[in-house]
Coordinates of C-alpha atoms and ligand atoms in Angstrom, one line a residue:
X1418 CA 171.2 211.6 91.9
X1419 CA 171.0 214.8 89.9
X1420 CA 173.6 215.8 87.3
X1421 CA 174.9 218.4 89.6
X1422 CA 175.6 216.1 92.6
X1423 CA 176.9 213.5 90.1
X1424 CA 179.6 216.0 89.0
X1425 CA 180.4 216.8 92.6
X1426 CA 180.5 213.1 93.4
X1427 CA 182.9 212.5 90.5
X1428 CA 185.1 215.4 91.6
X1429 CA 185.3 213.8 95.1
X1430 CA 186.2 210.4 93.6
X1431 CA 189.0 212.0 91.5
X1432 CA 190.3 213.9 94.6
X1433 CA 190.2 210.7 96.7
X1434 CA 192.0 208.7 94.0
X1435 CA 194.7 211.4 93.8
X1436 CA 195.1 211.2 97.5
X1437 CA 195.3 207.4 97.5
X1438 CA 197.8 207.4 94.7
X1439 CA 200.0 209.7 96.6
X1440 CA 199.3 209.4 100.3
X1441 CA 202.5 211.2 101.2
X1442 CA 201.9 214.7 99.8
X1443 CA 205.2 216.4 99.6
X1444 CA 204.7 220.1 100.4
X1445 CA 208.3 220.8 101.6
X1446 CA 210.9 218.2 102.3
X1447 CA 208.9 216.6 105.0
X1448 CA 206.2 214.3 103.7
X1449 CA 202.9 214.8 105.5
X1450 CA 200.0 212.3 105.0
X1451 CA 197.1 214.6 105.3
X1452 CA 194.5 211.8 105.3
X1453 CA 196.0 210.5 108.6
X1454 CA 196.6 214.0 110.0
X1455 CA 192.9 214.7 109.4
X1456 CA 191.9 211.5 111.2
X1457 CA 194.0 212.6 114.2
X1458 CA 192.5 216.1 114.2
X1459 CA 188.9 214.8 113.9
X1460 CA 189.4 212.3 116.8
X1461 CA 191.2 214.8 119.0
X1462 CA 188.9 217.7 118.4
X1463 CA 185.5 216.1 118.0
X1464 CA 185.7 212.9 120.0
X1465 CA 188.0 214.1 122.7
X1466 CA 188.3 212.3 126.1
X1467 CA 190.9 214.6 127.4
X1468 CA 188.7 216.4 129.9
X1469 CA 187.3 213.1 131.2
X1470 CA 190.8 211.8 131.7
X1471 CA 191.7 215.1 133.4
X1472 CA 188.7 214.8 135.7
X1473 CA 189.8 211.3 136.9
X1474 CA 193.3 212.7 137.4
X1475 CA 192.2 215.8 139.4
X1476 CA 188.9 214.9 141.0
X1477 CA 189.5 211.2 142.0
X1478 CA 193.2 210.3 142.0
X1479 CA 194.8 213.5 143.3
X1480 CA 196.9 215.1 144.6
X1481 CA 199.8 212.9 143.7
X1482 CA 202.7 213.8 145.9
X1483 CA 205.5 211.4 144.9
X1484 CA 205.5 208.4 147.3
X1485 CA 202.0 209.1 148.6
X1486 CA 199.4 206.3 148.5
X1487 CA 197.3 208.3 146.0
X1488 CA 200.4 208.5 143.7
X1489 CA 200.3 204.7 143.5
X1490 CA 196.5 204.4 143.2
X1491 CA 196.5 206.9 140.3
X1492 CA 199.2 205.0 138.6
X1493 CA 197.3 201.8 138.9
X1494 CA 194.2 203.5 137.4
X1495 CA 196.3 204.9 134.5
X1496 CA 197.8 201.5 133.7
X1497 CA 194.4 199.9 133.7
X1498 CA 193.1 202.7 131.4
X1499 CA 196.0 202.2 128.9
X1500 CA 195.3 198.4 128.9
X1501 CA 191.6 199.1 128.3
X1502 CA 192.6 201.1 125.2
X1503 CA 194.8 198.2 124.0
X1504 CA 198.2 199.8 124.6
X1505 CA 201.1 197.5 124.9
X1506 CA 203.6 197.2 127.9
X1507 CA 201.5 199.4 130.1
X1508 CA 203.1 199.3 133.5
X1509 CA 204.5 200.9 136.6
X1510 CA 208.3 201.1 136.2
X1511 CA 210.0 201.4 139.6
X1512 CA 213.1 203.6 139.8
X1513 CA 216.3 201.8 140.3
X1514 CA 217.4 204.4 142.9
X1515 CA 215.0 205.7 145.6
X1516 CA 216.4 209.2 145.2
X1517 CA 215.9 210.2 148.8
X1518 CA 212.2 209.1 149.1
X1519 CA 212.6 207.2 152.4
X1520 CA 209.2 208.3 153.5
X1521 CA 205.8 208.7 151.8
X1522 CA 203.6 211.4 153.3
X1523 CA 200.0 212.4 153.4
X1524 CA 197.9 215.0 155.3
X1525 CA 195.0 213.1 156.7
X1526 CA 193.4 215.8 158.8
X1527 CA 193.5 219.5 159.0
X1528 CA 191.8 221.8 161.4
X1529 CA 193.1 225.3 162.2
X1530 CA 191.1 228.1 163.8
X1531 CA 191.7 231.3 165.7
X1532 CA 190.0 231.1 169.1
X1533 CA 191.0 234.5 170.6
X1534 CA 190.3 237.4 170.4
X1535 CA 187.8 236.2 167.9
X1536 CA 187.0 232.8 166.5
X1537 CA 187.6 232.3 162.7
X1538 CA 188.6 229.4 160.6
X1539 CA 191.9 229.5 158.8
X1540 CA 192.3 227.4 155.6
X1541 CA 195.8 226.1 155.1
X1542 CA 198.0 223.2 154.0
X1543 CA 201.0 221.7 155.8
X1544 CA 204.3 221.6 154.0
X1545 CA 205.0 218.1 152.7
X1546 CA 207.1 215.8 155.0
X1547 CA 206.4 217.9 158.1
X1548 CA 204.9 216.3 161.2
X1549 CA 201.3 217.0 162.4
X1550 CA 200.3 218.3 165.8
X1551 CA 200.2 216.2 168.9
X1552 CA 196.4 216.0 168.7
X1553 CA 194.3 219.1 169.4
X1554 CA 196.7 221.8 170.6
X1555 CA 196.3 225.5 171.4
X1556 CA 198.7 228.4 171.9
X1557 CA 199.5 232.0 171.4
X1558 CA 200.9 233.5 168.2
X1559 CA 204.3 235.3 168.1
X1560 CA 206.4 236.8 165.3
X1561 CA 209.9 235.5 164.8
X1562 CA 211.6 236.6 161.6
X1563 CA 215.1 235.5 162.7
X1564 CA 216.6 232.9 160.5
X1565 CA 220.3 232.4 161.5
X1566 CA 221.5 230.7 164.6
X1567 CA 222.8 234.0 166.0
X1568 CA 219.5 235.8 165.3
X1569 CA 217.5 233.0 166.9
X1570 CA 219.6 232.8 170.1
X1571 CA 217.8 235.5 172.0
X1572 CA 214.5 233.6 171.6
X1573 CA 215.9 230.6 173.5
X1574 CA 213.5 229.6 176.3
X1575 CA 210.6 231.9 175.1
X1576 CA 208.8 229.9 172.5
X1577 CA 207.4 226.8 174.2
X1578 CA 203.8 226.2 173.3
X1579 CA 203.7 229.1 170.8
X1580 CA 202.8 229.4 167.1
X1581 CA 205.4 231.2 165.1
X1582 CA 204.8 233.6 162.2
X1583 CA 208.0 233.5 160.3
X1584 CA 207.8 236.6 158.2
X1585 CA 206.3 240.1 158.2
X1586 CA 202.7 240.4 156.8
X1587 CA 203.1 240.9 153.0
X1588 CA 201.5 243.7 151.0
X1589 CA 199.0 242.3 148.6
X1590 CA 198.5 244.1 145.3
X1591 CA 195.2 244.4 143.6
X1592 CA 194.6 242.5 140.4
X1593 CA 195.5 245.4 138.0
X1594 CA 196.3 243.0 135.2
X1595 CA 194.2 240.2 133.7
X1596 CA 194.7 237.0 135.5
X1597 CA 194.7 234.9 132.3
X1598 CA 196.8 235.7 129.3
X1599 CA 197.5 234.3 125.9
X1600 CA 200.5 235.1 123.7
X1601 CA 200.0 238.0 121.4
X1602 CA 201.3 237.9 117.8
X1603 CA 204.0 240.4 118.9
X1604 CA 205.1 238.2 121.8
X1605 CA 205.3 235.2 119.6
X1606 CA 207.3 237.1 117.0
X1607 CA 209.7 238.2 119.7
X1608 CA 210.1 234.6 120.9
X1609 CA 211.4 233.7 117.4
X1610 CA 214.4 236.0 117.8
X1611 CA 217.7 235.1 119.4
X1612 CA 217.5 236.1 123.1
X1613 CA 219.6 238.7 124.8
X1614 CA 222.4 237.0 126.8
X1615 CA 221.7 236.6 130.5
X1616 CA 224.4 237.2 133.1
X1617 CA 223.9 233.9 134.8
X1618 CA 221.3 231.2 134.3
X1619 CA 219.5 228.9 136.7
X1620 CA 219.6 231.2 139.7
X1621 CA 217.0 233.6 141.0
X1622 CA 216.7 235.6 137.9
X1623 CA 213.1 236.3 136.8
X1624 CA 211.8 233.3 135.0
X1625 CA 214.6 231.0 135.9
X1626 CA 212.9 227.7 135.7
X1627 CA 209.3 226.9 136.7
X1628 CA 209.8 224.7 139.6
X1629 CA 210.2 226.9 142.6
X1630 CA 207.5 228.8 144.3
X1631 CA 208.2 232.4 145.3
X1632 CA 210.8 232.2 148.0
X1633 CA 211.7 229.3 150.2
X1634 CA 208.5 227.5 151.2
X1635 CA 207.7 226.1 154.6
X1636 CA 210.0 223.3 155.5
X1637 CA 212.5 224.5 153.0
X1638 CA 212.4 223.8 149.4
X1639 CA 213.2 220.3 148.4
X1640 CA 216.8 219.9 147.4
X1641 CA 216.5 220.2 143.7
X1642 CA 218.8 221.1 140.9
X1643 CA 218.4 224.7 139.7
X1644 CA 217.2 224.7 136.2
X1645 CA 219.0 226.3 133.3
X1646 CA 217.1 228.6 131.0
X1647 CA 214.1 230.9 131.3
X1648 CA 210.5 229.9 131.6
X1649 CA 208.3 230.3 128.6
X1650 CA 207.8 233.8 127.5
X1651 CA 211.1 234.8 129.1
X1652 CA 214.4 235.0 127.3
X1653 CA 216.1 231.7 127.7
X1654 CA 219.7 231.0 127.6
X1655 CA 221.3 231.3 124.2
X1656 CA 221.8 227.7 123.1
X1657 CA 225.5 227.9 122.5
X1658 CA 226.2 229.0 126.0
X1659 CA 224.0 226.3 127.6
X1660 CA 226.2 223.3 128.5
X1661 CA 224.0 220.4 128.9
X1662 CA 223.8 219.3 132.5
X1663 CA 226.1 221.9 134.0
X1664 CA 224.7 223.7 137.0
X1665 CA 226.5 226.8 138.0
X1666 CA 228.3 226.2 141.3
X1667 CA 227.0 229.5 142.7
X1668 CA 223.4 228.3 142.2
X1669 CA 224.1 225.0 143.9
X1670 CA 225.8 226.7 146.8
X1671 CA 222.9 229.1 147.2
X1672 CA 220.4 226.2 147.2
X1673 CA 222.5 224.2 149.7
X1674 CA 222.8 227.3 152.0
X1675 CA 219.0 227.9 151.9
X1676 CA 218.2 224.3 152.6
X1677 CA 220.6 224.1 155.5
X1678 CA 219.4 227.3 157.0
X1679 CA 215.7 226.2 156.9
X1680 CA 216.6 222.9 158.5
X1681 CA 218.5 224.7 161.3
X1682 CA 215.6 226.9 162.0
X1683 CA 213.2 223.9 162.2
X1684 CA 215.6 222.2 164.6
X1685 CA 215.8 225.3 166.8
X1686 CA 212.0 225.6 166.9
X1687 CA 211.6 221.9 167.6
X1688 CA 214.1 222.0 170.5
X1689 CA 212.3 225.0 171.9
X1690 CA 208.8 223.3 171.9
X1691 CA 207.2 225.5 169.2
X1692 CA 203.7 224.2 168.2
X1693 CA 204.1 225.1 164.6
X1694 CA 205.1 227.8 162.1
X1695 CA 203.3 229.7 159.4
X1696 CA 204.4 231.0 156.0
X1697 CA 202.5 232.8 153.2
X1698 CA 203.0 234.4 149.8
X1699 CA 202.3 238.0 148.8
X1700 CA 199.8 237.2 146.1
X1701 CA 196.9 237.0 148.5
X1702 CA 193.3 236.6 147.2
X1703 CA 193.1 233.3 149.1
X1704 CA 196.0 231.8 147.3
X1705 CA 199.1 230.3 148.8
X1706 CA 201.9 228.1 147.5
X1707 CA 203.2 224.9 148.9
X1708 CA 206.4 222.9 148.9
X1709 CA 208.3 220.5 151.1
X1710 CA 211.6 218.7 151.6
X1711 CA 211.5 214.9 151.4
X1712 CA 214.8 214.8 153.2
X1713 CA 213.6 216.6 156.3
X1714 CA 214.0 214.7 159.6
X1715 CA 210.6 214.5 161.3
X1716 CA 212.3 214.4 164.6
X1717 CA 213.9 217.8 164.0
X1718 CA 210.9 219.5 162.1
X1719 CA 207.9 221.4 163.5
X1720 CA 204.5 221.5 161.8
X1721 CA 204.8 224.1 159.0
X1722 CA 201.6 225.5 157.5
X1723 CA 201.0 227.6 154.4
X1724 CA 198.1 230.0 154.7
X1725 CA 196.8 232.8 152.5
X1726 CA 198.2 236.4 153.0
X1727 CA 194.8 237.6 154.2
X1728 CA 194.7 235.3 157.2
X1729 CA 198.4 235.6 157.8
X1730 CA 198.1 239.4 157.7
X1731 CA 195.2 239.5 160.2
X1732 CA 197.2 237.4 162.7
X1733 CA 200.4 239.5 162.2
X1734 CA 198.6 242.8 162.5
X1735 CA 196.9 241.8 165.8
X1736 CA 200.3 240.5 167.2
X1737 CA 201.9 243.8 166.3
X1738 CA 199.2 245.6 168.4
X1739 CA 200.1 243.3 171.3
X1740 CA 196.6 241.8 171.2
X1741 CA 197.0 238.2 172.4
X1742 CA 196.0 235.9 169.5
X1743 CA 195.3 232.2 170.3
X1744 CA 195.1 229.5 167.6
X1745 CA 194.1 225.9 168.0
X1746 CA 194.8 223.1 165.5
X1747 CA 194.5 219.4 165.0
X1748 CA 196.7 218.3 162.1
X1749 CA 197.4 214.6 161.3
X1750 CA 200.1 213.8 158.8
X1751 CA 201.0 210.2 158.1
X1752 CA 204.5 209.0 157.1
X1753 CA 204.8 205.7 155.2
X1754 CA 208.2 204.1 155.1
X1755 CA 209.9 203.1 151.8
X1756 CA 207.0 204.1 149.5
X1757 CA 207.0 202.9 145.9
X1758 CA 208.6 205.5 143.6
X1759 CA 208.2 205.0 139.9
X1760 CA 207.3 206.1 136.4
X1761 CA 204.3 204.9 134.4
X1762 CA 204.8 203.8 130.8
X1763 CA 202.7 202.4 127.9
X1764 CA 203.1 202.2 124.2
X1765 CA 201.8 201.5 120.7
X1766 CA 204.3 199.2 119.0
X1767 CA 205.6 200.4 115.7
X1768 CA 206.0 198.4 112.5
X1769 CA 209.2 198.3 110.4
X1770 CA 211.1 200.5 112.9
X1771 CA 209.5 199.2 116.1
X1772 CA 212.8 199.2 117.9
X1773 CA 213.0 203.0 117.6
X1774 CA 211.1 205.1 120.0
X1775 CA 209.1 208.3 119.9
X1776 CA 208.4 209.3 123.5
X1777 CA 205.7 211.6 124.8
X1778 CA 205.6 212.6 128.4
X1779 CA 205.0 214.8 131.3
X1780 CA 205.2 214.5 135.1
X1781 CA 202.7 212.5 136.9
X1782 CA 203.4 213.8 140.4
X1783 CA 202.0 217.0 141.9
X1784 CA 202.3 219.1 145.0
X1785 CA 199.5 218.5 147.5
X1786 CA 197.6 221.7 148.3
X1787 CA 195.2 221.1 145.4
X1788 CA 194.7 218.5 142.8
X1789 CA 197.5 219.9 140.5
X1790 CA 195.3 220.3 137.5
X1791 CA 197.5 222.5 135.4
X1792 CA 200.7 221.1 137.1
X1793 CA 200.5 218.6 135.7
X1794 CA 197.3 216.6 135.2
X1795 CA 196.9 218.7 132.1
X1796 CA 200.1 217.3 130.6
X1797 CA 199.4 213.8 131.7
X1798 CA 195.8 213.8 130.3
X1799 CA 197.0 215.4 127.0
X1800 CA 199.7 212.8 126.5
X1801 CA 197.5 209.9 127.4
X1802 CA 194.8 211.3 125.1
X1803 CA 197.4 211.6 122.4
X1804 CA 198.1 207.8 122.6
X1805 CA 194.4 207.1 122.7
X1806 CA 193.9 209.2 119.5
X1807 CA 196.7 207.3 117.7
X1808 CA 195.4 203.9 118.8
X1809 CA 191.7 204.7 118.0
X1810 CA 192.4 206.2 114.6
X1811 CA 194.6 203.3 113.8
X1812 CA 197.0 205.5 111.8
X1813 CA 200.2 203.7 110.7
X1814 CA 203.2 204.1 113.1
X1815 CA 206.5 202.9 111.9
X1816 CA 208.3 203.6 115.2
X1817 CA 207.0 202.7 118.6
X1818 CA 205.1 205.6 120.3
X1819 CA 205.5 205.4 124.0
X1820 CA 204.2 207.6 126.8
X1821 CA 206.3 208.2 129.9
X1822 CA 204.7 209.7 133.0
X1823 CA 207.3 210.7 135.5
X1824 CA 207.4 210.7 139.3
X1825 CA 209.4 213.1 141.3
X1826 CA 209.6 216.0 138.8
X1827 CA 208.8 218.5 141.6
X1828 CA 211.8 217.3 143.5
X1829 CA 214.2 217.8 140.6
X1830 CA 213.1 215.9 137.5
X1831 CA 213.9 212.7 139.3
X1832 CA 211.7 210.3 137.4
X1833 CA 212.7 211.4 133.9
X1834 CA 216.4 211.4 134.9
X1835 CA 216.0 207.9 136.3
X1836 CA 214.4 206.9 133.0
X1837 CA 217.1 208.4 130.9
X1838 CA 219.8 206.9 133.2
X1839 CA 218.3 203.4 133.0
X1840 CA 217.5 203.3 129.3
X1841 CA 219.6 205.8 127.4
X1842 CA 222.6 207.3 129.1
X1843 CA 223.9 208.0 132.5
X1844 CA 226.6 210.2 134.1
X1845 CA 228.1 209.5 137.5
X1846 CA 228.9 212.3 139.8
X1847 CA 232.6 213.0 139.9
X1848 CA 234.3 212.6 143.3
X1849 CA 234.0 215.8 145.3
X1850 CA 237.1 218.0 145.0
X1851 CA 238.1 219.8 148.2
X1852 CA 236.2 223.0 148.6
X1853 CA 233.6 222.2 146.0
X1854 CA 229.9 222.1 147.0
X1855 CA 228.4 218.6 147.4
X1856 CA 226.1 217.4 144.6
X1857 CA 222.4 217.7 145.6
X1858 CA 220.5 214.6 146.5
X1859 CA 219.7 212.5 143.5
X1860 CA 222.2 214.2 141.3
X1861 CA 222.0 211.7 138.5
X1862 CA 221.5 212.0 134.8
X1863 CA 223.6 215.0 134.1
X1864 CA 222.5 217.5 136.8
X1865 CA 223.7 218.9 140.0
X1866 CA 227.4 219.4 140.1
X1867 CA 230.4 217.9 138.3
X1868 CA 229.6 214.8 136.4
X1869 CA 231.7 212.1 134.7
X1870 CA 231.6 211.1 131.1
X1871 CA 228.4 209.9 129.4
X1872 CA 227.9 206.2 129.6
X1873 CA 225.7 205.2 126.7
X1874 CA 223.2 202.4 126.7
X1875 CA 222.2 200.5 123.6
X1876 CA 218.9 202.3 123.3
X1877 CA 220.7 205.7 123.1
X1878 CA 220.7 205.5 119.3
X1879 CA 217.1 204.3 119.2
X1880 CA 215.3 207.3 120.6
X1881 CA 214.1 209.7 117.9
X1882 CA 212.6 212.4 120.1
X1883 CA 211.0 213.2 123.4
X1884 CA 208.1 215.7 123.6
X1885 CA 207.1 217.1 127.0
X1886 CA 204.0 219.0 128.3
X1887 CA 204.3 220.7 131.6
X1888 CA 203.6 224.4 131.2
X1889 CA 200.0 224.5 132.4
X1890 CA 196.7 224.1 130.6
X1891 CA 197.2 226.6 127.8
X1892 CA 197.0 225.7 124.1
X1893 CA 200.2 224.9 122.3
X1894 CA 201.4 227.9 120.3
X1895 CA 204.7 226.5 119.1
X1896 CA 207.8 224.7 120.2
X1897 CA 211.2 225.5 121.8
X1898 CA 214.1 224.1 119.7
X1899 CA 216.3 223.9 122.8
X1900 CA 219.2 225.2 120.7
X1901 CA 218.8 222.5 118.1
X1902 CA 218.8 224.5 114.8
X1903 CA 218.6 221.4 112.7
X1904 CA 215.1 220.4 113.8
X1905 CA 213.7 223.9 113.1
X1906 CA 212.9 223.4 109.4
X1907 CA 211.3 220.0 110.2
X1908 CA 209.1 221.4 113.0
X1909 CA 208.1 224.4 110.8
X1910 CA 206.7 221.9 108.2
X1911 CA 205.1 219.7 110.8
X1912 CA 203.3 222.7 112.3
X1913 CA 201.6 223.5 109.0
X1914 CA 198.5 221.3 109.6
X1915 CA 198.2 222.8 113.1
X1916 CA 198.5 226.5 112.2
X1917 CA 194.7 226.7 112.4
X1918 CA 194.9 225.5 116.0
X1919 CA 197.2 228.4 116.8
X1920 CA 200.5 226.7 116.6
X1921 CA 202.7 229.0 114.6
X1922 CA 206.0 229.6 116.4
X1923 CA 209.4 227.9 116.4
X1924 CA 212.0 229.4 118.7
X1925 CA 215.6 228.5 119.0
X1926 CA 215.4 229.4 122.7
X1927 CA 215.6 227.0 125.6
X1928 CA 213.0 226.6 128.2
X1929 CA 213.8 225.1 131.6
X1930 CA 212.3 223.6 134.7
X1931 CA 210.9 220.4 133.4
X1932 CA 211.5 216.9 132.2
X1933 CA 212.7 217.5 128.6
X1934 CA 215.9 218.7 130.3
X1935 CA 216.7 215.2 131.5
X1936 CA 217.0 214.1 127.8
X1937 CA 218.6 217.3 126.6
X1938 CA 221.3 217.0 129.3
X1939 CA 222.6 213.8 127.7
X1940 CA 222.4 215.0 124.1
X1941 CA 219.0 213.4 123.2
X1942 CA 216.4 215.5 121.4
X1943 CA 214.0 216.6 124.1
X1944 CA 211.4 219.4 123.5
X1945 CA 208.8 221.3 125.4
X1946 CA 206.0 223.0 123.6
X1947 CA 205.3 226.8 123.9
X1948 CA 201.9 227.1 125.6
X1949 CA 199.6 230.0 126.4
X1950 CA 200.1 231.1 130.0
X1951 CA 196.4 231.3 131.0
X1952 CA 196.4 231.5 134.8
X1953 CA 199.6 229.5 135.5
X1954 CA 201.7 232.1 137.2
X1955 CA 198.9 234.1 138.7
X1956 CA 196.6 231.4 140.1
X1957 CA 197.6 227.8 139.8
X1958 CA 201.3 226.9 139.8
X1959 CA 202.1 225.1 143.1
X1960 CA 199.0 226.7 144.8
X1961 CA 195.9 225.6 146.6
X1962 CA 193.9 226.7 143.6
X1963 CA 195.1 224.3 140.9
X1964 CA 191.8 222.6 140.2
X1965 CA 189.8 221.0 137.3
X1966 CA 188.0 224.4 136.8
X1967 CA 191.3 226.0 135.7
X1968 CA 191.6 223.6 132.7
X1969 CA 190.2 225.1 129.5
X1970 CA 188.6 222.3 127.4
X1971 CA 189.5 223.8 124.0
X1972 CA 193.1 224.3 124.9
X1973 CA 193.3 220.8 126.3
X1974 CA 191.9 219.3 123.1
X1975 CA 194.3 221.2 120.9
X1976 CA 197.2 220.2 123.2
X1977 CA 196.4 216.5 122.9
X1978 CA 195.7 216.7 119.1
X1979 CA 199.0 218.4 118.4
X1980 CA 201.0 216.0 120.6
X1981 CA 199.4 213.1 118.7
X1982 CA 200.2 214.8 115.4
X1983 CA 203.8 215.4 116.2
X1984 CA 204.2 211.8 117.6
X1985 CA 202.7 210.5 114.4
X1986 CA 205.0 212.6 112.2
X1987 CA 208.1 211.6 114.2
X1988 CA 207.1 207.9 114.1
X1989 CA 206.8 207.9 110.4
X1990 CA 209.7 210.1 109.3
X1991 CA 212.4 208.2 107.3
X1992 CA 215.1 209.3 109.7
X1993 CA 215.2 210.0 113.4
X1994 CA 215.3 213.6 114.4
X1995 CA 218.7 215.3 114.2
X1996 CA 220.6 215.7 117.4
X1997 CA 222.8 218.6 118.7
X1998 CA 226.5 217.9 118.7
X1999 CA 227.4 216.4 122.1
X2000 CA 229.5 218.8 124.2
X2001 CA 230.2 216.3 127.0
X2002 CA 232.7 213.5 126.8
X2003 CA 231.5 209.9 126.2
X2004 CA 233.0 207.0 128.2
X2005 CA 235.1 204.9 126.0
X2006 CA 235.3 207.4 123.2
X2007 CA 237.6 210.4 122.6
X2008 CA 234.6 212.5 121.7
X2009 CA 231.4 212.3 119.7
Ligands
ZN1475 ZN1 205.1 220.8 136.5

């Protein structure tokens, strides 16, 4: 050893000794143990398994429509993986309430082709919970844009053995803008400001929630609670105006009307002997969106197929020229009665505060036109990887860190609401008042119409925080405070080790449309990260293009590392995270 390296070595020893003497380096008021944080960053960024996890969850065990056989197989694989890592209490946790999932559904065969005037194959996907064809069938294509009973009446007796196009051919714009985007510094700065008030939230305003596709999908959108707040990058609802769990009656009424109208149209077509119906979306470029209504009655529903605008437009333009167009199809969909519906959980037990919980999560279910990589294998893989990182590094965790992977998010945050109702707090729907709209199916946990007082479970006071990932595959750029000002200074300090990964922004705004709302609705601290958009709205969200290729490995690694870091910091903080004042009454208490 030369003198020079000896000095360097001594300096390193002194530095290490200083670190050991004071592991909790107090930069602000939040102690941050940088030795542990650096272990987490090294494991998450250099030994990452997040893309391998994502591959299993997109290539092998996907798609995961809630109640489908693959949904269960994927859960069994995930539980086995958590056990392999040495996590505790890894298990499938069935819902206590079936939430309208009377039937599981899979598409087992799909063949669709034009046969006249020319033969060409037509890729497509049936809407969930719609029936298949009666074997190989063939018929002529007609255009019927009527939706109401009165408009449909003139078609009585004319539609037997026909395929129905249900809308005019959409115009498809060119890609004038980049398909993938990241937040600019200006956009992030804008996000930090208090948003302009919105006239009404949770309805069809741009960016109102992230759950719905553009317009009612085939088979009608599933009955789901409209979501308060804007999507990321959009002005959300000012926190003070957002009553947890209150859905505007107008939004509920609009949704109920839309669902009822779609069901009535299906019933009319079924009675008339229609072979099937087609829908599309204007984005074109081979992309279509998908949905489905788990409550639809197979006996009053026709095959409903989403196809790309290019194929749809070709059919519609030929029909408009009175050129006879004939399609043949063989579609086999399988219904399975009383399918298992559940969440998946696993945890790393804490030490001196083991009875208190830090929860990471995201929804496990997907739609079914593609593997659902960005919605939401990305969030599932990142949160599982976060637990793997914490377990592998062996960093100390005072509180128990648990992962919760929810079913039924796409049908209205059902799994997370079930979990909150079972473990933390529930609200019962109030008896319907005359003239009021009925609560949507599964209206538990503080959503969907008038609700009674909060009934608190013993664990209500044991949850420190819930962090959610469900905004695609983009890197984490910050966090939404969901109107909880008191956590802002804490998160600003916790972000410091992750600024170099691009996480710089704390916004008071709300974001909606996903599972943190189930916690927020009952006054528990639930947060969703701000993520770069990438191709979420342009290519992947609820489309046939949401595949492994749309995941960006660097973004995924950052996501998992930051989730692990925030879980670690929350698990070791002296106090639980501060909560917002409750604005809903609590059963047995005058207020809270
Ligand atoms: Zn999602």
